[in-house]
């Protein structure tokens, strides 16, 4: 019984870790898009500042 409980906990931990990694990867994919948008805005604003 204890082994089954330990295995179930290990599976749950592994799933939680996988979910966290998937969320982190999703964020990393979104970040470059945000940075590109910010760079475009900065480039648009820069000529006005000069």
Short mmCIF file of N, CA and C in Angstrom, two decimals, residues 6-43:
data_model
loop_
_atom_site.label_atom_id
_atom_site.label_comp_id
_atom_site.label_asym_id
_atom_site.label_seq_id
_atom_site.Cartn_x
_atom_site.Cartn_y
_atom_site.Cartn_z
N UNK A 6 3.26 6.05 -2.60
CA UNK A 6 4.48 6.75 -3.01
C UNK A 6 4.51 6.93 -4.52
N UNK A 7 4.07 5.89 -5.25
CA UNK A 7 4.05 5.97 -6.72
C UNK A 7 3.04 7.02 -7.17
N UNK A 8 1.87 7.04 -6.53
CA UNK A 8 0.85 8.02 -6.89
C UNK A 8 1.36 9.43 -6.64
N UNK A 9 2.05 9.62 -5.52
CA UNK A 9 2.60 10.95 -5.21
C UNK A 9 3.67 11.32 -6.24
N UNK A 10 4.54 10.37 -6.58
CA UNK A 10 5.58 10.64 -7.57
C UNK A 10 4.97 11.01 -8.92
N UNK A 11 3.90 10.29 -9.30
CA UNK A 11 3.22 10.60 -10.56
C UNK A 11 2.62 12.01 -10.52
N UNK A 12 2.00 12.35 -9.38
CA UNK A 12 1.40 13.68 -9.24
C UNK A 12 2.48 14.75 -9.30
N UNK A 13 3.61 14.50 -8.62
CA UNK A 13 4.71 15.47 -8.64
C UNK A 13 5.25 15.63 -10.07
N UNK A 14 5.40 14.52 -10.78
CA UNK A 14 5.91 14.57 -12.14
C UNK A 14 4.96 15.36 -13.04
N UNK A 15 3.66 15.14 -12.85
CA UNK A 15 2.67 15.86 -13.66
C UNK A 15 2.71 17.35 -13.35
N UNK A 16 2.81 17.69 -12.07
CA UNK A 16 2.86 19.10 -11.68
C UNK A 16 4.10 19.76 -12.29
N UNK A 17 5.23 19.03 -12.25
CA UNK A 17 6.47 19.57 -12.81
C UNK A 17 6.31 19.77 -14.32
N UNK A 18 5.71 18.78 -14.99
CA UNK A 18 5.52 18.88 -16.44
C UNK A 18 4.61 20.05 -16.78
N UNK A 19 3.55 20.23 -15.97
CA UNK A 19 2.63 21.36 -16.21
C UNK A 19 3.36 22.69 -16.03
N UNK A 20 4.19 22.76 -14.98
CA UNK A 20 4.93 24.00 -14.73
C UNK A 20 5.90 24.29 -15.87
N UNK A 21 6.57 23.24 -16.36
CA UNK A 21 7.51 23.43 -17.47
C UNK A 21 6.77 23.86 -18.74
N UNK A 22 5.60 23.27 -18.97
CA UNK A 22 4.81 23.63 -20.15
C UNK A 22 4.38 25.09 -20.06
N UNK A 23 3.97 25.51 -18.87
CA UNK A 23 3.57 26.91 -18.68
C UNK A 23 4.76 27.84 -18.89
N UNK A 24 5.93 27.44 -18.41
CA UNK A 24 7.13 28.26 -18.58
C UNK A 24 7.49 28.37 -20.06
N UNK A 25 7.39 27.25 -20.78
CA UNK A 25 7.70 27.27 -22.22
C UNK A 25 6.72 28.18 -22.95
N UNK A 26 5.45 28.11 -22.56
CA UNK A 26 4.44 28.95 -23.20
C UNK A 26 4.77 30.42 -22.97
N UNK A 27 5.19 30.75 -21.75
CA UNK A 27 5.56 32.13 -21.44
C UNK A 27 6.75 32.55 -22.28
N UNK A 28 7.75 31.67 -22.40
CA UNK A 28 8.94 32.01 -23.17
C UNK A 28 8.58 32.25 -24.63
N UNK A 29 7.59 31.50 -25.14
CA UNK A 29 7.17 31.72 -26.54
C UNK A 29 6.49 33.07 -26.68
N UNK A 30 5.72 33.47 -25.67
CA UNK A 30 4.98 34.73 -25.75
C UNK A 30 5.91 35.93 -25.55
N UNK A 31 6.94 35.76 -24.73
CA UNK A 31 7.82 36.89 -24.41
C UNK A 31 8.46 37.51 -25.65
N UNK A 32 9.06 36.72 -26.56
CA UNK A 32 9.66 37.35 -27.73
C UNK A 32 8.66 38.18 -28.54
N UNK A 33 7.41 37.72 -28.61
CA UNK A 33 6.40 38.48 -29.32
C UNK A 33 6.17 39.82 -28.63
N UNK A 34 6.09 39.81 -27.31
CA UNK A 34 5.91 41.06 -26.57
C UNK A 34 7.11 41.97 -26.78
N UNK A 35 8.32 41.39 -26.74
CA UNK A 35 9.52 42.20 -26.91
C UNK A 35 9.56 42.81 -28.31
N UNK A 36 9.13 42.04 -29.32
CA UNK A 36 9.11 42.58 -30.69
C UNK A 36 8.14 43.75 -30.78
N UNK A 37 6.97 43.60 -30.14
CA UNK A 37 5.99 44.68 -30.16
C UNK A 37 6.55 45.91 -29.46
N UNK A 38 7.21 45.71 -28.33
CA UNK A 38 7.79 46.84 -27.60
C UNK A 38 8.87 47.51 -28.43
N UNK A 39 9.69 46.71 -29.12
CA UNK A 39 10.75 47.29 -29.95
C UNK A 39 10.14 48.11 -31.08
N UNK A 40 9.07 47.59 -31.68
CA UNK A 40 8.41 48.34 -32.77
C UNK A 40 7.90 49.68 -32.24
N UNK A 41 7.29 49.66 -31.05
CA UNK A 41 6.78 50.90 -30.47
C UNK A 41 7.92 51.86 -30.18
N UNK A 42 9.04 51.32 -29.65
CA UNK A 42 10.19 52.17 -29.35
C UNK A 42 10.73 52.79 -30.63
N UNK A 43 10.79 51.98 -31.71
CA UNK A 43 11.32 52.50 -32.97
C UNK A 43 10.41 53.59 -33.52
#
